Short mmCIF file of C-alpha atoms in Angstrom, two decimals:
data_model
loop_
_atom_site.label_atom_id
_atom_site.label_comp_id
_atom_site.label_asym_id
_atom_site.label_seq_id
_atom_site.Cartn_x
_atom_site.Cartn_y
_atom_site.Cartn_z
CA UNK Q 551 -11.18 -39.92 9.36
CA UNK Q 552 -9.59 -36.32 9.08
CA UNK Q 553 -9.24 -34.40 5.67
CA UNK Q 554 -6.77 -34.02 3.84
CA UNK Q 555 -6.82 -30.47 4.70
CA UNK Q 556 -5.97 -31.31 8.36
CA UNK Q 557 -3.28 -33.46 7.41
CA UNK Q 558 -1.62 -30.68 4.87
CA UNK Q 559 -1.65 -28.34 7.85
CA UNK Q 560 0.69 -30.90 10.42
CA UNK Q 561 2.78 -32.37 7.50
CA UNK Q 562 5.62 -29.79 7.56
CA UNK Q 563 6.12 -30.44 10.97
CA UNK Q 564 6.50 -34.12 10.53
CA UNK Q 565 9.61 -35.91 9.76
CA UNK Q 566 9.84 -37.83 5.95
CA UNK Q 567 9.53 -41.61 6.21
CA UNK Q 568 10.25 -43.58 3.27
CA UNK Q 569 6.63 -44.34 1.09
CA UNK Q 570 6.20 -46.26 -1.89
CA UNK Q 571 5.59 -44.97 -5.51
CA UNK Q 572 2.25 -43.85 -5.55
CA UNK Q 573 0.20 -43.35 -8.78
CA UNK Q 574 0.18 -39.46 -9.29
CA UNK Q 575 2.08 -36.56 -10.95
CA UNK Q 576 3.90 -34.65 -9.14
CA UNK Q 577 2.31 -31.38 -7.19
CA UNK Q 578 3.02 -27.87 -9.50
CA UNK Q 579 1.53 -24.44 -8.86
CA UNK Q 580 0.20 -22.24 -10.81
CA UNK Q 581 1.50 -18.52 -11.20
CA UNK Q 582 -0.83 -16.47 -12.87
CA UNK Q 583 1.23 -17.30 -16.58
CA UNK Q 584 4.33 -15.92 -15.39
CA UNK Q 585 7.39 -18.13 -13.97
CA UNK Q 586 9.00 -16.96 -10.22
CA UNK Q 587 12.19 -17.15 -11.43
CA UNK Q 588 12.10 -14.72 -14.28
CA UNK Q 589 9.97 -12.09 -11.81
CA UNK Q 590 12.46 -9.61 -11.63
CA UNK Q 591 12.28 -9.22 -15.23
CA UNK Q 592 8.69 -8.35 -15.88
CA UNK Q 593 7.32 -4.99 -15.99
CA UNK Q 594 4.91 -3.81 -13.27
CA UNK Q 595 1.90 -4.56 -15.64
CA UNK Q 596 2.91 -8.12 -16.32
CA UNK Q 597 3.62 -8.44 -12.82
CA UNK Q 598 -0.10 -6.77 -11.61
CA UNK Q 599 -1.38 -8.94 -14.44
CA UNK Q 600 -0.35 -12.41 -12.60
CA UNK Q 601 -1.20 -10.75 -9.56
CA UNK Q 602 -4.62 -10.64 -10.68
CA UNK Q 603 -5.34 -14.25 -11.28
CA UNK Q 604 -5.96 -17.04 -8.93
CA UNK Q 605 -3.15 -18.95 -8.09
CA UNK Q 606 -2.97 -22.57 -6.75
CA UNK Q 607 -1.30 -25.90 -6.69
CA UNK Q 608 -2.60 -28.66 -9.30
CA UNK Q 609 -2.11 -31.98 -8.91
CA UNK Q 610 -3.36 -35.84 -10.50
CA UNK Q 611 -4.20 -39.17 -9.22
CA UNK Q 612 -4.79 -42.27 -11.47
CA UNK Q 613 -8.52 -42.82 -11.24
CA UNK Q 614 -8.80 -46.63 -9.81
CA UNK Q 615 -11.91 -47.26 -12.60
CA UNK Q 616 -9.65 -46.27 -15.73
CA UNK Q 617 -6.80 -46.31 -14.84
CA UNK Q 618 -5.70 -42.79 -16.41
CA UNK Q 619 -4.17 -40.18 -14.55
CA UNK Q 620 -7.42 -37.76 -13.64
CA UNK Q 621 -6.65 -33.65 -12.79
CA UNK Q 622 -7.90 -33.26 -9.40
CA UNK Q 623 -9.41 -30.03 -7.67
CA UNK Q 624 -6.88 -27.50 -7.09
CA UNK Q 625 -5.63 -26.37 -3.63
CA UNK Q 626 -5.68 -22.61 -3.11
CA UNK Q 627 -6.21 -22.47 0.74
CA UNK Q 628 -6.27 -18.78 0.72
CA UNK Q 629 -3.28 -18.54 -1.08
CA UNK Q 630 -4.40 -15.42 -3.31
CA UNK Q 631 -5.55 -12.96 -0.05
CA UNK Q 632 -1.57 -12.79 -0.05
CA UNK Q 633 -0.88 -9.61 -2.35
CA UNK Q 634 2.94 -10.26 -3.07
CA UNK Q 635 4.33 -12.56 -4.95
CA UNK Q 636 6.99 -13.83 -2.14
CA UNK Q 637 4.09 -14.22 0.33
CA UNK Q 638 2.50 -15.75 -2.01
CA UNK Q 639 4.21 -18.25 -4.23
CA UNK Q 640 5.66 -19.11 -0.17
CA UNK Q 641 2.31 -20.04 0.90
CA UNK Q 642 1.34 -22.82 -2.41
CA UNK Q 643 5.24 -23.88 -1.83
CA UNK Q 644 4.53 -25.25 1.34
CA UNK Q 645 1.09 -26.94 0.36
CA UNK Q 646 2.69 -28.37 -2.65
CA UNK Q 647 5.24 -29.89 -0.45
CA UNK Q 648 2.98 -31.38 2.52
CA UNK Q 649 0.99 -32.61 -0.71
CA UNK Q 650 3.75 -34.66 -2.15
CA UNK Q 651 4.91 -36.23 1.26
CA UNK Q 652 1.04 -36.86 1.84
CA UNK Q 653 0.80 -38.77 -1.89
CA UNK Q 654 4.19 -40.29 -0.70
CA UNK Q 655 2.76 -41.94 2.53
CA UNK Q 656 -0.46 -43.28 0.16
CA UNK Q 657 -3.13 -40.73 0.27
CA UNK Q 658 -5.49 -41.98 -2.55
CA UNK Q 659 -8.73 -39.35 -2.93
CA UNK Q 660 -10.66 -42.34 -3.95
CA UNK Q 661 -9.83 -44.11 -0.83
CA UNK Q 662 -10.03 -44.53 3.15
CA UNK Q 663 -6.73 -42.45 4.52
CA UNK Q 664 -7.25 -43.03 8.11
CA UNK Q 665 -4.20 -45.52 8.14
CA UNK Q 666 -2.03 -41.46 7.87
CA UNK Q 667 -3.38 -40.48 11.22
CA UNK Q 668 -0.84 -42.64 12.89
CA UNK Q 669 1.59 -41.42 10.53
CA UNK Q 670 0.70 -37.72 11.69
CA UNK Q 671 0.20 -37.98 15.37
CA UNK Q 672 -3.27 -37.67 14.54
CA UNK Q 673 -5.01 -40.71 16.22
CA UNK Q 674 -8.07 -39.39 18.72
CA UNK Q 675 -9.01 -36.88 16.46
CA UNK Q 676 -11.74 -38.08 14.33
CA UNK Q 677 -14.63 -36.28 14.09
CA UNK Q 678 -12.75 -33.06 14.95
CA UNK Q 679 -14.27 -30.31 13.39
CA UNK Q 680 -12.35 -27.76 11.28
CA UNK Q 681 -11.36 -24.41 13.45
CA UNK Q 682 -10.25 -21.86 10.69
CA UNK Q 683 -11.00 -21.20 7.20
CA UNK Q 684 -7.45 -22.89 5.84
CA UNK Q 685 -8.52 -26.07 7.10
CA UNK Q 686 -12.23 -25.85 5.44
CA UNK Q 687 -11.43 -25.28 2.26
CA UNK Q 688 -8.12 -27.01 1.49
CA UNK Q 689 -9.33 -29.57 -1.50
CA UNK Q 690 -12.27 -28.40 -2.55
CA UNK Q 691 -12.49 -25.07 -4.86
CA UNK Q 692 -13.27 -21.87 -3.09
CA UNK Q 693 -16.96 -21.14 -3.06
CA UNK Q 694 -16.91 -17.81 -1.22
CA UNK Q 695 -19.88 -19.19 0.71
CA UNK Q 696 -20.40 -18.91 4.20
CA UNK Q 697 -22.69 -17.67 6.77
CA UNK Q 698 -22.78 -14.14 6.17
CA UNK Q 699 -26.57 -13.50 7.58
CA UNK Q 700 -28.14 -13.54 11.15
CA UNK Q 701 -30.04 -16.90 11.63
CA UNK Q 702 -32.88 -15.10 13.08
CA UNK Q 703 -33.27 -12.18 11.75
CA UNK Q 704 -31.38 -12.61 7.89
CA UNK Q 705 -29.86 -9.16 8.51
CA UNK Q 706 -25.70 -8.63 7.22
CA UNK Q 707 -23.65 -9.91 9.84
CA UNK Q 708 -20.95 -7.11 10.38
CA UNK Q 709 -17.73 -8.78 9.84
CA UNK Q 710 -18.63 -10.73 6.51
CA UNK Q 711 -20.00 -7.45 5.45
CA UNK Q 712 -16.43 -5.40 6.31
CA UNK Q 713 -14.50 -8.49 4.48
CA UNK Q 714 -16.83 -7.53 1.26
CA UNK Q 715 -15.45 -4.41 1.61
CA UNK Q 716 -12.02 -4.91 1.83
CA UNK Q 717 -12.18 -7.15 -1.55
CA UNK Q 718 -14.33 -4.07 -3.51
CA UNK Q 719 -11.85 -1.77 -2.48
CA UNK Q 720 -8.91 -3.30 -3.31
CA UNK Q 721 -9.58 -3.26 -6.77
CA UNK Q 722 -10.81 0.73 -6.31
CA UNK Q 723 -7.85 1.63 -4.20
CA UNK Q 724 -4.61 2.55 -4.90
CA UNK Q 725 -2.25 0.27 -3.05
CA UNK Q 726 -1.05 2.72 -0.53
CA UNK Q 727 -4.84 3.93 0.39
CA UNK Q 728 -5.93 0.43 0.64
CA UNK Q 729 -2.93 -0.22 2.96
CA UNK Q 730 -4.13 2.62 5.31
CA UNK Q 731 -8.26 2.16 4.85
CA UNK Q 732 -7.45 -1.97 5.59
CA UNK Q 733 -5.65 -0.90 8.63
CA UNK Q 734 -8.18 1.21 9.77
CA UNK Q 735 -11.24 -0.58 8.97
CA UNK Q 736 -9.61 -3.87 10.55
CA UNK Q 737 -8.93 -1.79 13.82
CA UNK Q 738 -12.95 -0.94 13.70
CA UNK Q 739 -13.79 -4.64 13.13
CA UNK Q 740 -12.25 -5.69 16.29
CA UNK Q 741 -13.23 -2.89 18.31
CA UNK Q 742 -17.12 -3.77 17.43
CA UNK Q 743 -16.12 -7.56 18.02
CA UNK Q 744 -14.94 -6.70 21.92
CA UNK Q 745 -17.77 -4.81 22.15
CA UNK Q 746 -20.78 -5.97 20.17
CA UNK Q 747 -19.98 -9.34 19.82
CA UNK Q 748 -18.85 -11.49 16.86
CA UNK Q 749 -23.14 -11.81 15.63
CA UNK Q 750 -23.41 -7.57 15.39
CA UNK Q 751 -25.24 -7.11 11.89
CA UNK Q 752 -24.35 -4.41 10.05
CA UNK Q 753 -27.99 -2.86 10.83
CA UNK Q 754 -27.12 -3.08 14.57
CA UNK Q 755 -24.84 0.46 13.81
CA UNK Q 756 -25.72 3.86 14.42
CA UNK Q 757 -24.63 7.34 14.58
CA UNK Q 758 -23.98 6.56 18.40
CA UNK Q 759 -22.13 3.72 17.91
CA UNK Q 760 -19.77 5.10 15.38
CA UNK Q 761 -19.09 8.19 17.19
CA UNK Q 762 -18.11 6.13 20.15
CA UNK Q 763 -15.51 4.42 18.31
CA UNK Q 764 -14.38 8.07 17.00
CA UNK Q 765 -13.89 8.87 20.37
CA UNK Q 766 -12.15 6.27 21.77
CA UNK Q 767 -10.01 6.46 18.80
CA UNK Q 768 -9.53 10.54 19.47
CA UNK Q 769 -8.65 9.65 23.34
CA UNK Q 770 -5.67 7.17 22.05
CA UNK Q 771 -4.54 9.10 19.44
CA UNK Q 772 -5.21 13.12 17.46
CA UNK Q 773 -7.89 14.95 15.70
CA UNK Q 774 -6.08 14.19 12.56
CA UNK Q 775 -6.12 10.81 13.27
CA UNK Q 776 -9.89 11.36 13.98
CA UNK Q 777 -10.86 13.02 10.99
CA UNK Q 778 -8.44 9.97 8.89
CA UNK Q 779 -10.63 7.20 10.42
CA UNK Q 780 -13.90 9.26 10.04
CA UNK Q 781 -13.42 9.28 6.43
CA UNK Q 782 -12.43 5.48 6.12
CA UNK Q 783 -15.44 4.74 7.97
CA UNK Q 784 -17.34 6.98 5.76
CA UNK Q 785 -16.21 4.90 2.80
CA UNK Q 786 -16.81 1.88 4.21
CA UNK Q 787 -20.50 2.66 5.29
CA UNK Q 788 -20.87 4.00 1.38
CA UNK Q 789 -20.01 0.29 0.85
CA UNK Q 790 -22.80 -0.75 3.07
CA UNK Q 791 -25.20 2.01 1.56
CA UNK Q 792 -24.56 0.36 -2.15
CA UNK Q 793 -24.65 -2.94 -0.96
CA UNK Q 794 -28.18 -2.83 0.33
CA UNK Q 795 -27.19 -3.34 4.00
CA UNK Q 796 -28.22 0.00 5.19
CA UNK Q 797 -30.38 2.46 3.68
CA UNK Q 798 -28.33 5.54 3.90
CA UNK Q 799 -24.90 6.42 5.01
CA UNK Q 800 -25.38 8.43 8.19
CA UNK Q 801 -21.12 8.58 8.60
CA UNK Q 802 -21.13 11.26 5.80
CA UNK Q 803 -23.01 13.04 8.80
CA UNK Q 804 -20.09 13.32 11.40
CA UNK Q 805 -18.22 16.35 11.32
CA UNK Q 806 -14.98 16.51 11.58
CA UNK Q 807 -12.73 18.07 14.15
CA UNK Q 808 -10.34 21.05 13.71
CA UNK Q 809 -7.42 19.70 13.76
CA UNK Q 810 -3.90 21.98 13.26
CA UNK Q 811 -1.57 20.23 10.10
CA UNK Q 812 1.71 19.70 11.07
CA UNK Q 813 2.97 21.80 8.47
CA UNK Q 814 7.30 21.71 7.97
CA UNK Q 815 9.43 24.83 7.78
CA UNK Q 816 11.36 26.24 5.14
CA UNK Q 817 14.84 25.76 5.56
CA UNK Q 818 17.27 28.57 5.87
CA UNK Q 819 20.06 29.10 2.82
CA UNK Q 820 22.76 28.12 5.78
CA UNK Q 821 20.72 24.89 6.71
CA UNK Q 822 20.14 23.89 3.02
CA UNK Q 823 24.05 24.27 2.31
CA UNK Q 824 24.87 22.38 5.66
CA UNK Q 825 23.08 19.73 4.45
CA UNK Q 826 24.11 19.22 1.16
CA UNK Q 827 27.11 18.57 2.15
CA UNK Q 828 26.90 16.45 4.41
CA UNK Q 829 24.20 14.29 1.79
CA UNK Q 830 27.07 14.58 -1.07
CA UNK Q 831 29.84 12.72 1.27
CA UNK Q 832 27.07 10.32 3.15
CA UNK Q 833 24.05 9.70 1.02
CA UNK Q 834 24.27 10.90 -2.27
CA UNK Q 835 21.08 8.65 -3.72
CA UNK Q 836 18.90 10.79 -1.13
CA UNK Q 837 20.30 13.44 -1.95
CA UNK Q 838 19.09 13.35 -5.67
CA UNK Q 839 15.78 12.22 -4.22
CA UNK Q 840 15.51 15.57 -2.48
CA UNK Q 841 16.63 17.38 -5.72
CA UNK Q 842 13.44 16.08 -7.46
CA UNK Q 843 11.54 17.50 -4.64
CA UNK Q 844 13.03 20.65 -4.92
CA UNK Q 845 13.42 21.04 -8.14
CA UNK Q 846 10.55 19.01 -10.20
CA UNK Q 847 8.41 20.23 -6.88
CA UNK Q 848 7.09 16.49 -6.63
CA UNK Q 849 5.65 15.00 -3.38
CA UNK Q 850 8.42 12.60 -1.63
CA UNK Q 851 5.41 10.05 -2.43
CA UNK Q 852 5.57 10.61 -6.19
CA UNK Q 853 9.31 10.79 -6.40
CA UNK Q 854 8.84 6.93 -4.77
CA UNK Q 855 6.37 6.03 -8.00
CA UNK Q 856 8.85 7.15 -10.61
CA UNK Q 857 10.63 4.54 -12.92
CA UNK Q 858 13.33 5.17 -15.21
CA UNK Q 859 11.05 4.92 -18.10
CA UNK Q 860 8.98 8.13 -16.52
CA UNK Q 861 12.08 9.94 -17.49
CA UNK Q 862 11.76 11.48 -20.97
CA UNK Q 863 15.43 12.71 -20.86
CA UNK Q 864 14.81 13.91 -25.07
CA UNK Q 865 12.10 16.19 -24.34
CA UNK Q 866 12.65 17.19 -21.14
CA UNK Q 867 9.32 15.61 -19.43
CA UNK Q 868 8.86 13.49 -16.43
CA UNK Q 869 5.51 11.96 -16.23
CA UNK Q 870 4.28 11.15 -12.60
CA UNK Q 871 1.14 9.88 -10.87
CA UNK Q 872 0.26 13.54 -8.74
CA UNK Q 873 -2.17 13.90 -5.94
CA UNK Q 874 -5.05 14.77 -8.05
CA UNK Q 875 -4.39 12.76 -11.86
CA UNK Q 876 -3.62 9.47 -12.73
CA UNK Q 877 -0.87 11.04 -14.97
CA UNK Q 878 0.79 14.21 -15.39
CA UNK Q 879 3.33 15.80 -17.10
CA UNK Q 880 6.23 17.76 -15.65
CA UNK Q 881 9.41 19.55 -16.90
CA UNK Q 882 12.24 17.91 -16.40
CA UNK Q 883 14.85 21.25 -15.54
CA UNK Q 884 18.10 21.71 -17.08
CA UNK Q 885 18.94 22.49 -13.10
CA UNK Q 886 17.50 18.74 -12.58
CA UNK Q 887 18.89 17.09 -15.47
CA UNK Q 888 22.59 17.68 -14.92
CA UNK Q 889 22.53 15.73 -11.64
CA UNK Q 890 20.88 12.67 -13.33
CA UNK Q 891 23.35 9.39 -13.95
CA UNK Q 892 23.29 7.81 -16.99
CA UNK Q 893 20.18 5.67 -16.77
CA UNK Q 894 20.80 4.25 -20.54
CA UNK Q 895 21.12 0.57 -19.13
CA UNK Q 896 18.49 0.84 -16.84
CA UNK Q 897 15.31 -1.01 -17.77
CA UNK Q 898 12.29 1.26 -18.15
CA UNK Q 899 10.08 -0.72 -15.59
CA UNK Q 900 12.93 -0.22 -13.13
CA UNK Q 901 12.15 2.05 -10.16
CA UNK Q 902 14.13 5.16 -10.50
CA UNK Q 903 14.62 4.91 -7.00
CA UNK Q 904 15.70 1.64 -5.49
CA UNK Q 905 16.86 0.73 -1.92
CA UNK Q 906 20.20 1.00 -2.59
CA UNK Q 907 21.15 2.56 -6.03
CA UNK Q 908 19.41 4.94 -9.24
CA UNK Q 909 17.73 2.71 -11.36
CA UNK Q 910 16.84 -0.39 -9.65
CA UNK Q 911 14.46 -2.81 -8.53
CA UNK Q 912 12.18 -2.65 -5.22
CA UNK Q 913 9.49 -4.21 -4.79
CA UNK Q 914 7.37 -2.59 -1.57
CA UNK Q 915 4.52 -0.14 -1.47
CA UNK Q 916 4.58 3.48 -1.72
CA UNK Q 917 4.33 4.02 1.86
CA UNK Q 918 7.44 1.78 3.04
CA UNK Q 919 9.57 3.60 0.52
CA UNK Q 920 8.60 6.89 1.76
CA UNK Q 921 9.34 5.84 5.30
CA UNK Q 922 12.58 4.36 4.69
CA UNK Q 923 14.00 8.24 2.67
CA UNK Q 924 12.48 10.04 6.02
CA UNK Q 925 14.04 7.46 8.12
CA UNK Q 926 17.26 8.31 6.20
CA UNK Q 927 17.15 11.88 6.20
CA UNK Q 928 16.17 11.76 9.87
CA UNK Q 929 19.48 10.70 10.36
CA UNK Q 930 21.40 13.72 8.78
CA UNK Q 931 18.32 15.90 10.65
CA UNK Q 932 19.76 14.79 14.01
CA UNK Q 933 23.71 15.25 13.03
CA UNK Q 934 22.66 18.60 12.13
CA UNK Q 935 20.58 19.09 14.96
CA UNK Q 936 17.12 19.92 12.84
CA UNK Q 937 14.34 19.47 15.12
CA UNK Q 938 10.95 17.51 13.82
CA UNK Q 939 9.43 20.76 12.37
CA UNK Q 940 11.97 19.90 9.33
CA UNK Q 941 11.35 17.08 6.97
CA UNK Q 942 11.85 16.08 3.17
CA UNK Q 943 8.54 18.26 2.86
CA UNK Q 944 10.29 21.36 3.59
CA UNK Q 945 12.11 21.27 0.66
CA UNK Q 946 9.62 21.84 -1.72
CA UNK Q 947 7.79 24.82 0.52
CA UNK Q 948 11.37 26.31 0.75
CA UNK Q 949 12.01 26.33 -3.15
CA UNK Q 950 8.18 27.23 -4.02
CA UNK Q 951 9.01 30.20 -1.54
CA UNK Q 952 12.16 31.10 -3.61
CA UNK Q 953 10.76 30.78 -6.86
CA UNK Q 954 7.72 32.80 -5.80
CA UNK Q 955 9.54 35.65 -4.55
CA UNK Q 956 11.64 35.85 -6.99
CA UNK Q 957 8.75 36.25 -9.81
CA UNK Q 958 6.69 38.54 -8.18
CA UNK Q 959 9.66 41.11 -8.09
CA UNK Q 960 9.60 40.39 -11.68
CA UNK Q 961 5.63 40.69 -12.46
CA UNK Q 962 2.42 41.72 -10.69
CA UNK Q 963 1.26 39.28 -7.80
CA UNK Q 964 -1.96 37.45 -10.17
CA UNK Q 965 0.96 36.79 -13.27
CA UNK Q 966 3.62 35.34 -10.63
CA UNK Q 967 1.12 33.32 -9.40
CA UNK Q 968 -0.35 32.32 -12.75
CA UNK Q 969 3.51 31.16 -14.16
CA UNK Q 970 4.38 29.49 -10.21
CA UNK Q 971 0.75 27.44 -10.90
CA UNK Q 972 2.13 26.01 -13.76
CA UNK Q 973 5.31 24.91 -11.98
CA UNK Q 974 4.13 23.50 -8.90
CA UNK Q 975 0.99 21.55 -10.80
CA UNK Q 976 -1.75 23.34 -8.33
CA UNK Q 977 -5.54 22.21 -9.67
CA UNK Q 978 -6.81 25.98 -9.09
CA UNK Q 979 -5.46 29.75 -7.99
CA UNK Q 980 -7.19 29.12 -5.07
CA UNK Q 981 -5.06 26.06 -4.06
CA UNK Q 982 -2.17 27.80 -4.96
CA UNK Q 983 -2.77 30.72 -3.09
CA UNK Q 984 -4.23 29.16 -0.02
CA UNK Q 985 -0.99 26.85 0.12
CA UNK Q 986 1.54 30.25 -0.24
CA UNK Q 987 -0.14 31.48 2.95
CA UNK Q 988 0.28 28.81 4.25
CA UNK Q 989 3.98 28.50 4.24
CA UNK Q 990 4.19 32.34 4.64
CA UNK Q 991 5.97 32.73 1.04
CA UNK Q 992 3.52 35.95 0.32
CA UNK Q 993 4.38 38.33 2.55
CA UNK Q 994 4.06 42.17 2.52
CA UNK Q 995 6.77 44.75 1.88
CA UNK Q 996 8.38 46.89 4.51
CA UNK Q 997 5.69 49.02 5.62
CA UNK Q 998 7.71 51.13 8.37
CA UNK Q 999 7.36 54.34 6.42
CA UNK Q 1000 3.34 53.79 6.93
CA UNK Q 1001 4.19 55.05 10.88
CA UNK Q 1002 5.59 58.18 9.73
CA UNK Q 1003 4.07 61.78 11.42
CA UNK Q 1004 0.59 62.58 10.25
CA UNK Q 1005 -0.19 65.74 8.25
#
């Protein structure tokens, strides 16, 4: 007979024949405590809060014995790896529906269904065995069991091992560095499937090993890229290292390759008018996006995390998740401030910056909203015929530049740099003044009159 997990997976490609009334409620799912339709509404908390919980259909069938309706186990089929609510809530729709037509046709848990695999185009496959996870664990409650150990040998089989991984550090992880370590880590799983098979334990890796997949990964793409993936894997092995599954993380080891960043120009006063104007007549949302770079000196990443409720308009604060704390306060300039719409009706969980207007909602990570404002200011870059070295970056070396030079006219180089640290929200005066070389805002006087005839 096949399970019901089988016949879930070919029922929404089957056409609906009539079925009698069958004895059971009616398939619902489960979202976390918070209803789909009202999703827009809730604030990023309540929304990571539903996210958090398991979600599934539910489902009863009248118990033959008593007679009474009796809650049956409840279907997640790897519904809750999904990490959106669309994906999600899309996945348990289409159970719940292959469930109902199933129940309509006169599946009875409490009974012989091999009468459906006519009714599915299922007939010849008895004693088929399941051939992915979705169809294993359909009805039955997720155990998280599996083989995870060599037969012979009980070490960690490798790829079990990298999927305990991925779950620890998604709840570590912000979303946008558990975007890029998944992505990496998942490109290092297959590579070690093609070429140390699908049984590698994680004890089967060395130093040699993982600098061979460095260097394939160097040929293919950049020391940057390198030096990205050395440091996933180095987080990964950690894993491994606290897990038991290796006695000590030899990644840490690896040293990384010098590697040139691609560091943007500063933009000439010309180039900065040329394109504000053509941003106030073509893309006037971007262009207040670039003002809080400029200005407020924020990342293009944490102008993306901002909401309107970040905004403390009375005291002159915005409060923004920075590179190094969860939290921090910033000033919120007069020069800023008079370029800000009036947000009054705008919820406070509301981005500040939404896909198509101030004060909105979108729903994506970090990363695709950053991509889609240098996407968009790519296109006024080539109209203006700005070559790659320019980006949304450049703005905030060209106005730390400005600001810098303009201070230390005013006071000695250490008190400049002291009142520009406070600005731009640099940890240390090291940081600070390893990042002004860096964009060439400290330069010398005119020293000309140093050549003059000797005496």
């Amino acid at each position: 007979m096949a399970t019901l997990s089988l016949f879930l997976k070919t029922v929404h490609d089957t056409v609906h024949v009539l079925g009698k009334k069958p004895s059971f409620s009616e398939p619902k799912i489960y979202t976390g405590g918070a209803k789909p339709s009202e999703w827009s509404r809730l604030s990023k908390k309540e929304r990571d809060i539903a996210l958090s919980k398991d979600w599934y259909v539910y489902w009863s069938f009248r118990d033959p014995g008593t007679g009474k309706l009796r809650r049956q186990p409840n279907i997640k089929a790897g519904a809750n790896r999904y990490k959106t609510k669309r994906e999600r809530y899309a996945h348990l729709r289409t159970l719940s529906r292959s469930l109902q037509f199933l129940l309509e046709q006169g599946f009875s848990p409490y009974a012989d269904n091999s009468h459906l695999n006519a009714v599915l185009g299922l007939d010849g496959m008895a004693g088929r065995q399941p051939q992915n996870v979705a169809e294993k664990v359909v009805i039955e409650p997720d155990t998280g069991k599996g083989h995870q150990n060599d037969s012979q040998t009980g070490a960690k089989l490798l790829q079990p091992a990298i999927k305990e991984a991925l779950v620890y550090k998604e709840h570590v992880l912000s979303p946008s560095s558990y975007s890029r370590f998944k992505s990496r880590t998942q490109q290092f799983a297959q590579w070690a499937h093609n070429n140390l098979g699908h049984q590698a334990t994680v004890s089967q890796l060395d130093k040699k090993s993982i600098m061979a997949y460095l260097t394939f990964v160097l040929k293919r793409t950049s020391p940057r890229t390198h030096n990205n993936t050395k440091a996933d894997l180095s987080s990964l092995f950690q894993f491994f290292e606290d897990s038991g599954h290796i006695p000590h993380n030899f990644v840490k080891g690896i040293r990384s390759l010098k590697s040139n960043p691609n560091l943007h120009k500063t933009y000439t006063p010309k180039q900065l008018q040329e394109l504000e104007g053509y941003l106030e007549k073509n893309d006037p949302i971007l262009l207040l996006f670039i003002r809080f770079v400029s200005y407020a000196f924020l990342r293009p990443i944490e102008v993306c995390r901002l909401r309107v409720g970040d905004l403390d308009i009375e005291q002159r604060r915005i409060y923004v998740q920075t590179k190094t704390k969860k939290r921090a306060a910033k000033i919120l300039p007069d020069i800023l401030l008079e370029h800000l719409p009036d947000l009054s009706r705008a919820l406070p969980e509301n981005h500040l910056f939404a896909l198509h207007q101030i004060g909105g909602v979108w729903n994506t990570l970090e990363d695709n909203k950053r991509n889609h404002y240098s996407k968009q200011f790519k296109k006024a870059k080539d109209i203006l015929g700005l070559g790659k070295e320019y980006g949304l970056y450049s703005y905030r070396h060209t106005f730390i530049t400005k600001l810098y030079r303009k201070l230390v006219k005013k006071y000695p180089p250490v008190v400049a740099k002291g009142k520009l640290m406070l600005i731009t929200g640099h940890a240390t005066m090291p940081a600070l003044e390893k990042y002004l070389r860096d964009i060439n805002a400290e330069l010398p006087e005119d020293y000309s009159h140093l050549f003059g005839e000797e005496t």
